[in-house]
mmCIF file of C-alpha atoms in Angstrom:
data_model
loop_
_atom_site.group_PDB
_atom_site.id
_atom_site.type_symbol
_atom_site.label_atom_id
_atom_site.label_comp_id
_atom_site.label_asym_id
_atom_site.label_seq_id
_atom_site.Cartn_x
_atom_site.Cartn_y
_atom_site.Cartn_z
ATOM 1 C CA UNK A 1 4.137 -9.809 -17.200
ATOM 2 C CA UNK A 2 3.351 -7.554 -14.263
ATOM 3 C CA UNK A 3 1.251 -8.819 -11.407
ATOM 4 C CA UNK A 4 -0.330 -7.017 -8.525
ATOM 5 C CA UNK A 5 0.335 -8.207 -5.006
ATOM 6 C CA UNK A 6 -2.672 -7.052 -3.020
ATOM 7 C CA UNK A 7 -3.061 -7.103 0.692
ATOM 8 C CA UNK A 8 -5.857 -9.236 2.116
ATOM 9 C CA UNK A 9 -8.873 -7.476 3.663
ATOM 10 C CA UNK A 10 -10.199 -8.678 7.026
ATOM 11 C CA UNK A 11 -13.940 -9.358 6.881
ATOM 12 C CA UNK A 12 -16.308 -7.857 9.420
ATOM 13 C CA UNK A 13 -20.046 -8.250 9.922
ATOM 14 C CA UNK A 14 -22.156 -5.208 9.050
ATOM 15 C CA UNK A 15 -24.443 -3.650 11.685
ATOM 16 C CA UNK A 16 -28.038 -4.798 11.487
ATOM 17 C CA UNK A 17 -29.266 -1.200 11.687
ATOM 18 C CA UNK A 18 -27.925 -0.072 8.328
ATOM 19 C CA UNK A 19 -26.830 3.502 7.967
ATOM 20 C CA UNK A 20 -29.116 5.931 6.176
ATOM 21 C CA UNK A 21 -28.274 7.681 2.911
ATOM 22 C CA UNK A 22 -27.675 10.926 4.792
ATOM 23 C CA UNK A 23 -25.343 9.270 7.300
ATOM 24 C CA UNK A 24 -23.356 7.513 4.591
ATOM 25 C CA UNK A 25 -23.056 10.675 2.498
ATOM 26 C CA UNK A 26 -21.792 12.666 5.488
ATOM 27 C CA UNK A 27 -19.300 9.973 6.509
ATOM 28 C CA UNK A 28 -17.860 9.523 3.036
ATOM 29 C CA UNK A 29 -17.589 13.282 2.503
ATOM 30 C CA UNK A 30 -15.682 13.636 5.779
ATOM 31 C CA UNK A 31 -13.337 10.742 4.923
ATOM 32 C CA UNK A 32 -12.634 12.078 1.423
ATOM 33 C CA UNK A 33 -11.885 15.516 2.897
ATOM 34 C CA UNK A 34 -9.309 13.980 5.255
ATOM 35 C CA UNK A 35 -7.836 11.876 2.454
ATOM 36 C CA UNK A 36 -7.381 14.898 0.204
ATOM 37 C CA UNK A 37 -5.608 16.671 3.063
ATOM 38 C CA UNK A 38 -3.422 13.575 3.508
ATOM 39 C CA UNK A 39 -2.557 13.380 -0.189
ATOM 40 C CA UNK A 40 -1.690 17.078 -0.391
ATOM 41 C CA UNK A 41 0.529 16.992 2.696
ATOM 42 C CA UNK A 42 -1.758 19.102 4.886
ATOM 43 C CA UNK A 43 -2.260 18.356 8.561
ATOM 44 C CA UNK A 44 -5.604 17.383 10.054
ATOM 45 C CA UNK A 45 -6.923 15.917 13.293
ATOM 46 C CA UNK A 46 -8.906 12.691 13.000
ATOM 47 C CA UNK A 47 -10.476 13.130 16.433
ATOM 48 C CA UNK A 48 -11.770 16.587 15.553
ATOM 49 C CA UNK A 49 -13.178 15.246 12.301
ATOM 50 C CA UNK A 50 -14.847 12.314 14.030
ATOM 51 C CA UNK A 51 -16.502 14.458 16.688
ATOM 52 C CA UNK A 52 -17.766 16.893 14.082
ATOM 53 C CA UNK A 53 -19.092 14.002 12.007
ATOM 54 C CA UNK A 54 -20.835 12.315 14.952
ATOM 55 C CA UNK A 55 -23.063 15.384 15.351
ATOM 56 C CA UNK A 56 -24.459 14.604 11.900
ATOM 57 C CA UNK A 57 -25.132 10.943 12.607
ATOM 58 C CA UNK A 58 -27.940 9.063 14.322
ATOM 59 C CA UNK A 59 -26.242 8.471 17.665
ATOM 60 C CA UNK A 60 -23.429 6.407 16.175
ATOM 61 C CA UNK A 61 -20.653 5.437 18.565
ATOM 62 C CA UNK A 62 -16.974 6.179 18.100
ATOM 63 C CA UNK A 63 -16.376 2.479 17.315
ATOM 64 C CA UNK A 64 -19.126 2.485 14.685
ATOM 65 C CA UNK A 65 -17.631 5.517 12.956
ATOM 66 C CA UNK A 66 -14.173 3.924 13.085
ATOM 67 C CA UNK A 67 -15.497 0.766 11.428
ATOM 68 C CA UNK A 68 -17.270 2.767 8.714
ATOM 69 C CA UNK A 69 -14.033 4.566 7.944
ATOM 70 C CA UNK A 70 -12.260 1.211 7.702
ATOM 71 C CA UNK A 71 -14.986 0.005 5.323
ATOM 72 C CA UNK A 72 -14.330 3.060 3.143
ATOM 73 C CA UNK A 73 -10.623 2.191 3.115
ATOM 74 C CA UNK A 74 -11.504 -1.322 1.929
ATOM 75 C CA UNK A 75 -13.564 0.047 -0.952
ATOM 76 C CA UNK A 76 -10.820 2.478 -1.969
ATOM 77 C CA UNK A 77 -8.291 -0.338 -1.850
ATOM 78 C CA UNK A 78 -10.430 -2.432 -4.192
ATOM 79 C CA UNK A 79 -10.771 0.548 -6.529
ATOM 80 C CA UNK A 80 -6.950 0.924 -6.685
ATOM 81 C CA UNK A 81 -7.079 4.237 -4.819
ATOM 82 C CA UNK A 82 -5.047 5.422 -1.877
ATOM 83 C CA UNK A 83 -6.649 5.464 1.558
ATOM 84 C CA UNK A 84 -5.943 6.920 4.995
ATOM 85 C CA UNK A 85 -3.267 4.724 6.635
ATOM 86 C CA UNK A 86 -4.846 5.124 10.081
ATOM 87 C CA UNK A 87 -7.992 3.332 8.926
ATOM 88 C CA UNK A 88 -6.967 -0.229 8.097
ATOM 89 C CA UNK A 89 -9.230 -1.750 5.396
ATOM 90 C CA UNK A 90 -12.082 -3.931 6.675
ATOM 91 C CA UNK A 91 -14.472 -5.536 4.230
ATOM 92 C CA UNK A 92 -18.039 -6.879 4.074
ATOM 93 C CA UNK A 93 -19.389 -3.360 3.943
ATOM 94 C CA UNK A 94 -22.843 -1.919 3.358
ATOM 95 C CA UNK A 95 -23.729 -1.917 -0.341
ATOM 96 C CA UNK A 96 -24.880 1.692 -0.239
ATOM 97 C CA UNK A 97 -21.445 2.667 1.018
ATOM 98 C CA UNK A 98 -19.802 1.378 -2.157
ATOM 99 C CA UNK A 99 -22.118 3.464 -4.357
ATOM 100 C CA UNK A 100 -21.438 6.650 -2.418
ATOM 101 C CA UNK A 101 -17.657 6.151 -2.309
ATOM 102 C CA UNK A 102 -17.580 5.371 -6.031
ATOM 103 C CA UNK A 103 -19.609 8.498 -6.793
ATOM 104 C CA UNK A 104 -17.322 10.722 -4.733
ATOM 105 C CA UNK A 105 -14.181 9.305 -6.323
ATOM 106 C CA UNK A 106 -15.452 9.445 -9.883
ATOM 107 C CA UNK A 107 -17.078 12.870 -9.691
ATOM 108 C CA UNK A 108 -14.727 14.863 -7.474
ATOM 109 C CA UNK A 109 -12.107 16.619 -9.636
ATOM 110 C CA UNK A 110 -10.213 17.800 -6.556
ATOM 111 C CA UNK A 111 -9.798 14.206 -5.402
ATOM 112 C CA UNK A 112 -8.537 13.197 -8.844
ATOM 113 C CA UNK A 113 -6.009 16.017 -8.994
ATOM 114 C CA UNK A 114 -4.797 15.362 -5.439
ATOM 115 C CA UNK A 115 -4.427 11.616 -6.045
ATOM 116 C CA UNK A 116 -2.579 12.121 -9.334
ATOM 117 C CA UNK A 117 -0.283 14.677 -7.738
ATOM 118 C CA UNK A 118 0.425 12.348 -4.803
ATOM 119 C CA UNK A 119 1.211 9.500 -7.198
ATOM 120 C CA UNK A 120 3.465 11.448 -9.534
ATOM 121 C CA UNK A 121 5.273 14.035 -7.382
ATOM 122 C CA UNK A 122 9.065 13.543 -7.388
ATOM 123 C CA UNK A 123 10.684 12.124 -4.268
ATOM 124 C CA UNK A 124 13.998 12.597 -2.501
ATOM 125 C CA UNK A 125 15.738 10.257 -0.090
ATOM 126 C CA UNK A 126 14.638 11.041 3.479
ATOM 127 C CA UNK A 127 17.196 11.135 6.257
ATOM 128 C CA UNK A 128 16.692 8.280 8.674
ATOM 129 C CA UNK A 129 17.211 9.301 12.288
ATOM 130 C CA UNK A 130 17.413 5.732 13.565
ATOM 131 C CA UNK A 131 17.644 2.826 11.124
ATOM 132 C CA UNK A 132 17.209 0.338 13.964
ATOM 133 C CA UNK A 133 13.536 1.291 14.417
ATOM 134 C CA UNK A 134 12.408 1.292 10.797
ATOM 135 C CA UNK A 135 11.677 -2.396 10.161
ATOM 136 C CA UNK A 136 8.232 -3.702 11.153
ATOM 137 C CA UNK A 137 6.381 -6.983 10.836
ATOM 138 C CA UNK A 138 4.893 -7.652 7.372
ATOM 139 C CA UNK A 139 1.128 -7.907 6.901
ATOM 140 C CA UNK A 140 -0.163 -11.408 7.483
ATOM 141 C CA UNK A 141 -1.523 -13.302 4.495
ATOM 142 C CA UNK A 142 -5.146 -13.965 5.358
ATOM 143 C CA UNK A 143 -6.981 -16.948 3.967
ATOM 144 C CA UNK A 144 -10.270 -16.209 2.252
ATOM 145 C CA UNK A 145 -13.273 -16.698 4.542
ATOM 146 C CA UNK A 146 -15.745 -16.877 1.695
ATOM 147 C CA UNK A 147 -17.473 -13.721 2.918
ATOM 148 C CA UNK A 148 -18.614 -11.249 0.292
ATOM 149 C CA UNK A 149 -17.189 -7.770 0.252
ATOM 150 C CA UNK A 150 -20.639 -6.220 -0.207
ATOM 151 C CA UNK A 151 -24.071 -6.911 -1.600
ATOM 152 C CA UNK A 152 -22.924 -6.086 -5.149
ATOM 153 C CA UNK A 153 -20.528 -9.039 -5.467
ATOM 154 C CA UNK A 154 -23.134 -11.239 -7.094
ATOM 155 C CA UNK A 155 -24.427 -8.510 -9.362
ATOM 156 C CA UNK A 156 -21.353 -6.804 -10.778
ATOM 157 C CA UNK A 157 -17.582 -6.855 -10.466
ATOM 158 C CA UNK A 158 -15.756 -4.300 -8.401
ATOM 159 C CA UNK A 159 -14.890 -1.424 -10.710
ATOM 160 C CA UNK A 160 -11.829 0.752 -10.582
ATOM 161 C CA UNK A 161 -11.449 4.471 -10.996
ATOM 162 C CA UNK A 162 -10.757 6.152 -14.310
ATOM 163 C CA UNK A 163 -7.126 6.279 -13.180
ATOM 164 C CA UNK A 164 -5.356 3.446 -11.369
ATOM 165 C CA UNK A 165 -3.602 5.624 -8.807
ATOM 166 C CA UNK A 166 -1.666 2.731 -7.258
ATOM 167 C CA UNK A 167 -0.325 1.742 -10.675
ATOM 168 C CA UNK A 168 0.473 5.372 -11.473
ATOM 169 C CA UNK A 169 2.531 5.685 -8.272
ATOM 170 C CA UNK A 170 4.317 2.421 -9.121
ATOM 171 C CA UNK A 171 5.480 4.094 -12.351
ATOM 172 C CA UNK A 172 6.934 7.052 -10.431
ATOM 173 C CA UNK A 173 10.600 6.428 -11.209
ATOM 174 C CA UNK A 174 11.741 9.189 -8.853
ATOM 175 C CA UNK A 175 9.961 7.547 -5.925
ATOM 176 C CA UNK A 176 11.288 4.114 -6.853
ATOM 177 C CA UNK A 177 14.862 5.372 -7.144
ATOM 178 C CA UNK A 178 14.659 7.210 -3.826
ATOM 179 C CA UNK A 179 13.370 4.061 -2.135
ATOM 180 C CA UNK A 180 16.200 1.979 -3.559
ATOM 181 C CA UNK A 181 18.803 4.497 -2.366
ATOM 182 C CA UNK A 182 17.213 4.448 1.074
ATOM 183 C CA UNK A 183 17.572 0.662 1.284
ATOM 184 C CA UNK A 184 21.190 0.857 0.061
ATOM 185 C CA UNK A 185 21.868 3.178 3.000
ATOM 186 C CA UNK A 186 20.002 0.846 5.358
ATOM 187 C CA UNK A 187 22.006 -2.185 4.215
ATOM 188 C CA UNK A 188 25.270 -0.298 4.652
ATOM 189 C CA UNK A 189 24.181 0.652 8.174
ATOM 190 C CA UNK A 190 23.046 -2.916 8.950
ATOM 191 C CA UNK A 191 26.339 -4.479 7.938
ATOM 192 C CA UNK A 192 28.407 -1.785 9.649
ATOM 193 C CA UNK A 193 26.438 -2.218 12.871
ATOM 194 C CA UNK A 194 27.256 -5.943 12.727
ATOM 195 C CA UNK A 195 30.963 -5.171 12.432
ATOM 196 C CA UNK A 196 31.204 -5.918 8.704
ATOM 197 C CA UNK A 197 32.527 -2.590 7.416
ATOM 198 C CA UNK A 198 34.179 -4.243 4.428
ATOM 199 C CA UNK A 199 30.913 -5.855 3.316
ATOM 200 C CA UNK A 200 29.069 -2.589 3.893
ATOM 201 C CA UNK A 201 31.384 -0.949 1.384
ATOM 202 C CA UNK A 202 30.520 -3.596 -1.204
ATOM 203 C CA UNK A 203 26.735 -3.018 -1.158
ATOM 204 C CA UNK A 204 25.804 -2.175 -4.752
ATOM 205 C CA UNK A 205 22.816 -0.387 -6.230
ATOM 206 C CA UNK A 206 22.706 -2.742 -9.221
ATOM 207 C CA UNK A 207 19.534 -1.246 -10.695
ATOM 208 C CA UNK A 208 21.717 1.817 -11.422
ATOM 209 C CA UNK A 209 25.129 0.252 -12.049
ATOM 210 C CA UNK A 210 23.969 -2.746 -14.108
ATOM 211 C CA UNK A 211 20.428 -1.909 -15.235
ATOM 212 C CA UNK A 212 16.956 -2.868 -14.069
ATOM 213 C CA UNK A 213 16.633 -6.246 -15.799
ATOM 214 C CA UNK A 214 18.286 -8.405 -13.143
ATOM 215 C CA UNK A 215 15.151 -9.053 -11.116
ATOM 216 C CA UNK A 216 16.447 -7.159 -8.072
ATOM 217 C CA UNK A 217 17.650 -3.667 -7.195
ATOM 218 C CA UNK A 218 20.318 -3.961 -4.500
ATOM 219 C CA UNK A 219 23.142 -6.462 -4.081
ATOM 220 C CA UNK A 220 23.973 -6.899 -0.410
ATOM 221 C CA UNK A 221 25.403 -9.547 1.903
ATOM 222 C CA UNK A 222 24.656 -11.543 5.012
ATOM 223 C CA UNK A 223 27.195 -11.568 7.825
ATOM 224 C CA UNK A 224 28.894 -14.664 6.379
ATOM 225 C CA UNK A 225 29.650 -12.763 3.174
ATOM 226 C CA UNK A 226 27.041 -14.560 1.044
ATOM 227 C CA UNK A 227 25.369 -12.356 -1.564
ATOM 228 C CA UNK A 228 21.690 -11.521 -1.108
ATOM 229 C CA UNK A 229 19.388 -10.060 -3.754
ATOM 230 C CA UNK A 230 17.041 -7.279 -2.662
ATOM 231 C CA UNK A 231 14.036 -6.060 -4.628
ATOM 232 C CA UNK A 232 12.665 -2.717 -3.348
ATOM 233 C CA UNK A 233 9.034 -1.587 -3.635
ATOM 234 C CA UNK A 234 8.140 1.888 -2.372
ATOM 235 C CA UNK A 235 4.871 3.678 -1.626
ATOM 236 C CA UNK A 236 4.099 6.950 0.095
ATOM 237 C CA UNK A 237 0.934 5.431 1.481
ATOM 238 C CA UNK A 238 -0.260 2.638 3.747
ATOM 239 C CA UNK A 239 1.588 -0.517 4.724
ATOM 240 C CA UNK A 240 -1.045 -2.678 3.011
ATOM 241 C CA UNK A 241 -0.963 -0.780 -0.316
ATOM 242 C CA UNK A 242 -0.682 -3.334 -3.169
ATOM 243 C CA UNK A 243 2.458 -3.310 -5.262
ATOM 244 C CA UNK A 244 3.420 -4.401 -8.763
ATOM 245 C CA UNK A 245 6.032 -7.040 -9.446
ATOM 246 C CA UNK A 246 7.394 -8.468 -12.696
ATOM 247 C CA UNK A 247 7.573 -12.078 -13.816
ATOM 248 C CA UNK A 248 11.383 -11.900 -13.675
ATOM 249 C CA UNK A 249 11.283 -10.733 -10.050
ATOM 250 C CA UNK A 250 8.826 -13.472 -9.091
ATOM 251 C CA UNK A 251 10.964 -16.042 -10.905
ATOM 252 C CA UNK A 252 14.110 -14.935 -9.097
ATOM 253 C CA UNK A 253 12.321 -15.147 -5.761
ATOM 254 C CA UNK A 254 11.578 -18.814 -6.494
ATOM 255 C CA UNK A 255 14.985 -19.660 -7.953
ATOM 256 C CA UNK A 256 16.905 -18.017 -5.093
ATOM 257 C CA UNK A 257 14.686 -18.773 -2.117
ATOM 258 C CA UNK A 258 17.494 -18.411 0.414
ATOM 259 C CA UNK A 259 18.992 -15.232 -1.051
ATOM 260 C CA UNK A 260 16.033 -13.230 -2.386
ATOM 261 C CA UNK A 261 14.459 -10.552 -0.181
ATOM 262 C CA UNK A 262 11.682 -8.108 -0.971
ATOM 263 C CA UNK A 263 11.757 -4.844 0.989
ATOM 264 C CA UNK A 264 8.455 -2.945 1.047
ATOM 265 C CA UNK A 265 8.852 0.712 2.016
ATOM 266 C CA UNK A 266 5.687 2.565 3.038
ATOM 267 C CA UNK A 267 4.675 6.026 4.287
ATOM 268 C CA UNK A 268 7.911 6.980 2.566
ATOM 269 C CA UNK A 269 7.560 10.758 2.441
ATOM 270 C CA UNK A 270 6.339 11.285 6.018
ATOM 271 C CA UNK A 271 7.606 8.504 8.267
ATOM 272 C CA UNK A 272 9.491 5.897 6.206
ATOM 273 C CA UNK A 273 9.323 2.333 7.496
ATOM 274 C CA UNK A 274 9.543 -1.023 5.829
ATOM 275 C CA UNK A 275 8.921 -4.712 6.163
ATOM 276 C CA UNK A 276 10.677 -7.476 4.309
ATOM 277 C CA UNK A 277 10.200 -11.106 3.450
ATOM 278 C CA UNK A 278 12.451 -13.804 2.083
ATOM 279 C CA UNK A 279 11.945 -16.274 -0.733
ATOM 280 C CA UNK A 280 8.997 -16.834 -3.102
ATOM 281 C CA UNK A 281 6.750 -13.787 -3.299
ATOM 282 C CA UNK A 282 3.620 -15.916 -3.635
ATOM 283 C CA UNK A 283 4.342 -17.451 -0.234
ATOM 284 C CA UNK A 284 3.778 -14.070 1.388
ATOM 285 C CA UNK A 285 1.017 -12.424 -0.650
ATOM 286 C CA UNK A 286 -1.548 -13.212 -3.313
ATOM 287 C CA UNK A 287 -0.564 -12.513 -6.905
ATOM 288 C CA UNK A 288 -3.181 -11.296 -9.368
ATOM 289 C CA UNK A 289 -2.170 -11.281 -13.068
ATOM 290 C CA UNK A 290 -2.922 -7.896 -14.596
ATOM 291 C CA UNK A 291 -0.981 -7.573 -17.845
ATOM 292 C CA UNK A 292 -0.562 -10.159 -20.579
ATOM 293 C CA UNK A 293 1.687 -10.063 -23.630
ATOM 294 C CA UNK A 294 -0.223 -10.696 -26.871
ATOM 295 C CA UNK A 295 1.877 -12.410 -29.553
ATOM 296 C CA UNK A 296 1.282 -13.884 -33.004
ATOM 297 C CA UNK A 297 3.917 -16.604 -32.845
#
């Protein structure tokens, strides 16, 4: 059974002076344009985009535009789409905003093609200039505040796009393999930098040498020589992008609480970084069951 480990969205109160249809349409169109550029590897300047957009709005401040962009990220996250990493998802958005984002995503063939290409394009192992600066703090698990994501919560469930782009990227075996190789190299560097050259030479990419049914991808060691089990999850997008994890991997994380580590690589193609956590996965993020096995006995 696969489950999805989503990141938690921070709630935020919506402005009392709700944005007009024209303002929302212009803001979403600008965000989607930047996101398509992001997904296709083209450069853009967020400040230039914001200033151009502000000329189309009703005197909205820079902070107000920033928040609206974060609201759009929250909606895209809930729809299992990618979003712009620089705009961290923030929920409790204007209901009209959801409708406009959904319309753009569902009816824009360029967006669909760009998102599919970004999810499926093969990956190679990037060269790390300085392994010592790649690990960051993991996202904090937020407790639910009881706030609604938008006015449509009580009327209909959040829908997803015709393609689950996050799930499609998770099935990108080339990306997954490249991420695992990257962490093998990191672990070899980590142990060598601690003076354990012999242990560094024993780091094993078990997903390749023994198969992918073990519940982890990389066999490594702590400085005492004790084995540790590393599961690697890789995305080319934001730090908070949800990931998929199997029942076997979750079970191993609970059975080997002291030796199981999950490494989450993000922004892999452009500026690879990662965070990690130890022990039971459900202690660090919320697990949503997505796939069930149907049996007759």
